[in-house]
Coordinates of C-alpha atoms in Angstrom, one line a residue:
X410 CA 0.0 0.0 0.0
X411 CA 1.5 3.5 -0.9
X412 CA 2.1 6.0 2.0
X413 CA -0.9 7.7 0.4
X414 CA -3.2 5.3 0.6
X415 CA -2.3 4.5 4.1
X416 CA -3.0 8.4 5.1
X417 CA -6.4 8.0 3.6
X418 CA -7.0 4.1 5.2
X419 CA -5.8 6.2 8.5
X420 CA -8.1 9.1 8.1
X421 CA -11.0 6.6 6.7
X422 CA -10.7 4.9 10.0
X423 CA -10.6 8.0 12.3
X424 CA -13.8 9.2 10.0
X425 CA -15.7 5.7 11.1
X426 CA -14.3 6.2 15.3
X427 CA -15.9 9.9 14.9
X428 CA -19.1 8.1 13.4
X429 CA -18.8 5.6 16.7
X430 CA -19.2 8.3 18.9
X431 CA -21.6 10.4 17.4
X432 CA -23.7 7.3 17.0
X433 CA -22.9 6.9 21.2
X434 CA -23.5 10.2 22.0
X435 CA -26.9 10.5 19.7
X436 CA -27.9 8.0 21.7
X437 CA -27.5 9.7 24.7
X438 CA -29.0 13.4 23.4
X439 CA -31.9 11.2 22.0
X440 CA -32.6 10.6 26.2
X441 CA -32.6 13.8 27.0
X442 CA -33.5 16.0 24.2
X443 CA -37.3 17.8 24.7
X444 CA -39.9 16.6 22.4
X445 CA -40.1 19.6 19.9
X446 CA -36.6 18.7 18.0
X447 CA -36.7 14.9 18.5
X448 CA -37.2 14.1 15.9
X449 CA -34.3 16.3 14.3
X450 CA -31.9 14.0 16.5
X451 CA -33.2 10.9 15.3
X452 CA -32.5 12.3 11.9
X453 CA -29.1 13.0 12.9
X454 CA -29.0 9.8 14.6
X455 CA -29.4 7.8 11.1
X456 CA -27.4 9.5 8.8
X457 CA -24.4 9.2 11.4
X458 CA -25.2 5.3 11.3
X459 CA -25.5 5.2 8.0
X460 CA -22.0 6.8 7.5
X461 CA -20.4 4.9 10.3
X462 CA -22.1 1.7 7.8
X463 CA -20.7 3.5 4.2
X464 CA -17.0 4.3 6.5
X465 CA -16.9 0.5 7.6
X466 CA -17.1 -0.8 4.2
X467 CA -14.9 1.8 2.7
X468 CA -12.1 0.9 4.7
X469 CA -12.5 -2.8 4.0
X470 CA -12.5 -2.1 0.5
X471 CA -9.1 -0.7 1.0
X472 CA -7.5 -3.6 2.9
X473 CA -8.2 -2.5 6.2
X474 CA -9.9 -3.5 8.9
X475 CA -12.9 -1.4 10.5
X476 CA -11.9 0.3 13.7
X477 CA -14.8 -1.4 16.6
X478 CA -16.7 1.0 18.7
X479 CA -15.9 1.2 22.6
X480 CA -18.4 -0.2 24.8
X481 CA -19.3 3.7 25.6
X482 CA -17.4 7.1 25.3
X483 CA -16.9 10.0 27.6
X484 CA -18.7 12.7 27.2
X485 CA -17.7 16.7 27.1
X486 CA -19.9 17.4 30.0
X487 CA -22.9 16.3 32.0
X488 CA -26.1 16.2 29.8
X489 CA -28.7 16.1 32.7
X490 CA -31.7 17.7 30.3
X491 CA -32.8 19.4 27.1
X492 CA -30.7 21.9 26.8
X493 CA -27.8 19.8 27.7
X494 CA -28.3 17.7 25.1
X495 CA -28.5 20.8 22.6
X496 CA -25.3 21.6 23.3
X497 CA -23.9 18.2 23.1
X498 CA -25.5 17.5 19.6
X499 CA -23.4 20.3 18.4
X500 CA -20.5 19.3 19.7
X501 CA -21.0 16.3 18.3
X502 CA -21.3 17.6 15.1
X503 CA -18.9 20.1 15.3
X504 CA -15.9 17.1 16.2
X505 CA -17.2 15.1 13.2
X506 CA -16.4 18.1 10.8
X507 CA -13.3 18.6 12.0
X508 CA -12.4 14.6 11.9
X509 CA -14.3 14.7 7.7
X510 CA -12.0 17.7 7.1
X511 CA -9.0 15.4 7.3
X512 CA -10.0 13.4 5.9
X513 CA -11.3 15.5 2.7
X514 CA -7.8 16.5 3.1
X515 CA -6.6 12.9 3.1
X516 CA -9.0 11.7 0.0
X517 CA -8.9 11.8 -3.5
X518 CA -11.4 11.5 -6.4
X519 CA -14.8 9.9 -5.3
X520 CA -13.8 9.4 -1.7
X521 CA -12.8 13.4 -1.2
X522 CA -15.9 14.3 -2.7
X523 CA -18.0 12.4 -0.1
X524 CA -15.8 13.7 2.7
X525 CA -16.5 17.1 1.6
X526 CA -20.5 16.4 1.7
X527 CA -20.4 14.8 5.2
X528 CA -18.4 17.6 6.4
X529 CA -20.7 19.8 4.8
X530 CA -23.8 17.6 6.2
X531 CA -22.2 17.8 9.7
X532 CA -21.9 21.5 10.0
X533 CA -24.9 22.3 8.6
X534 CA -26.5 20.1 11.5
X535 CA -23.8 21.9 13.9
X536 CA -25.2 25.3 12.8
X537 CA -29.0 24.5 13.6
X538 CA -28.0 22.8 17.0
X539 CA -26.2 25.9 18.0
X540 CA -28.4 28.6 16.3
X541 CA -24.5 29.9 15.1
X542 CA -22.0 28.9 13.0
X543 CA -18.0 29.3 12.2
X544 CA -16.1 30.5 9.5
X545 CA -14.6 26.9 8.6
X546 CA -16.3 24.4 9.8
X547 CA -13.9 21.4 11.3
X548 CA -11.0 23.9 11.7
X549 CA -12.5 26.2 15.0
X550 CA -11.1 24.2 17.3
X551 CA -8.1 23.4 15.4
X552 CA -7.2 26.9 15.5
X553 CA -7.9 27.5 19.0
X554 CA -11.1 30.1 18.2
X555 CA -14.0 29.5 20.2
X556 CA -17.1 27.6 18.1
X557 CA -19.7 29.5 19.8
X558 CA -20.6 32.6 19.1
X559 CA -21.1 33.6 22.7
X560 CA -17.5 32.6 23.3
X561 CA -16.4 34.5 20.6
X562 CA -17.9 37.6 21.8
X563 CA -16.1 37.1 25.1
X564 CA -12.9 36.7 23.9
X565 CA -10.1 39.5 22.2
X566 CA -8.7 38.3 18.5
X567 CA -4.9 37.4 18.9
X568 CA -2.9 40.2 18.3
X569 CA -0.3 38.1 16.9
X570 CA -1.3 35.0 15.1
X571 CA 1.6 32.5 14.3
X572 CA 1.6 33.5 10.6
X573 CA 3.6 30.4 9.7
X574 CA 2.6 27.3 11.9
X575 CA 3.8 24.1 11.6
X576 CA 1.5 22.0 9.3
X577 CA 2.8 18.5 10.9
X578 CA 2.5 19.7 14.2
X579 CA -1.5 21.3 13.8
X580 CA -2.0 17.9 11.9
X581 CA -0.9 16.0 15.2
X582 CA -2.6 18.2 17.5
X583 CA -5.8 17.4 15.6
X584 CA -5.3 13.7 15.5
X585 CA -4.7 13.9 19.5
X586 CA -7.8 16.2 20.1
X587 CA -10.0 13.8 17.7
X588 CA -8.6 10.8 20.0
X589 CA -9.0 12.3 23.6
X590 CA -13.0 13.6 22.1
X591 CA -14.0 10.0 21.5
X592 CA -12.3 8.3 24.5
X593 CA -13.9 5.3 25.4
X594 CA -14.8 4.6 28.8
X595 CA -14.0 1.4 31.0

């Protein structure tokens, strides 16, 4: 297998482990959320199993074996009602971008194109969680901006922005921040 195609069998399987936990953690707003957007979650809820299903077989069809799910995840916070679980449907969505960005970055041809749409998919459903969106959806918390906009309000622009960072080491940080977001639980 070329070092290519192992970047995108990498990123294919960190796109299915983001799928995992959104699946886990759908399952968990679907608990809690109030009965007006219900049904908006269970939406959500399929087409994250339904990529989770189109991820599985994508990386067997390159060789690879599918990453499992964990028996259960940690969440960001405590979802203890409605609003709670608001909040923790766009989170969900907003770490599945992030993880479909690399691997947009990652893809080519067919496979990039899809990336692009479930990035697309997943900050769209981000956006009408929050009631707000960001200027590159996947990349907020990449780039250490707040992906709120209350947050944002709160908080001065950096006067000096590193105007030449380190592409391997933002790419690392990401991988580590996509790994500690969907940490399985014992």
């Amino acid at each position: 297998m070329s070092e290519a195609e192992d970047r995108e069998l990498g990123a294919l399987q960190a796109a299915l482990a983001a799928e995992h936990a959104a699946v886990y953690g759908y399952g968990v707003v679907g608990g809690r959320i109030g009965e007006a957007r219900r049904t908006e979650a269970r939406t959500a809820y399929d087409a994250h199993r339904a990529r989770r299903d189109a991820l599985a077989r994508k990386v067997r069809d390159l060789g690879g074996k599918p990453v499992a799910a964990a028996a259960g995840y940690a969440l960001p916070f405590s979802v203890p009602d409605s609003a709670a679980a608001v909040r923790l449907a766009a989170e969900l969505e907003e770490r599945v971008a992030g993880v479909y960005s690399d691997l947009v970055r990652a893809a080519e041809g067919e496979r990039r194109a899809t990336a692009a749409g479930a990035l697309r998919e997943a900050a769209v459903r981000a956006v009408r969680w929050r009631g707000g969106s960001v200027a590159f959806p996947g990349l907020a918390e990449r780039a250490g901006s707040p992906s709120t906009p209350d947050a944002a309000s709160d908080q001065a622009p950096d006067p000096d922005p590193d105007p030449d960072p380190d592409p391997d080491l933002a790419s690392a940080s990401a991988s580590a921040s996509a790994s500690a977001s969907a940490s399985p639980t014992a």
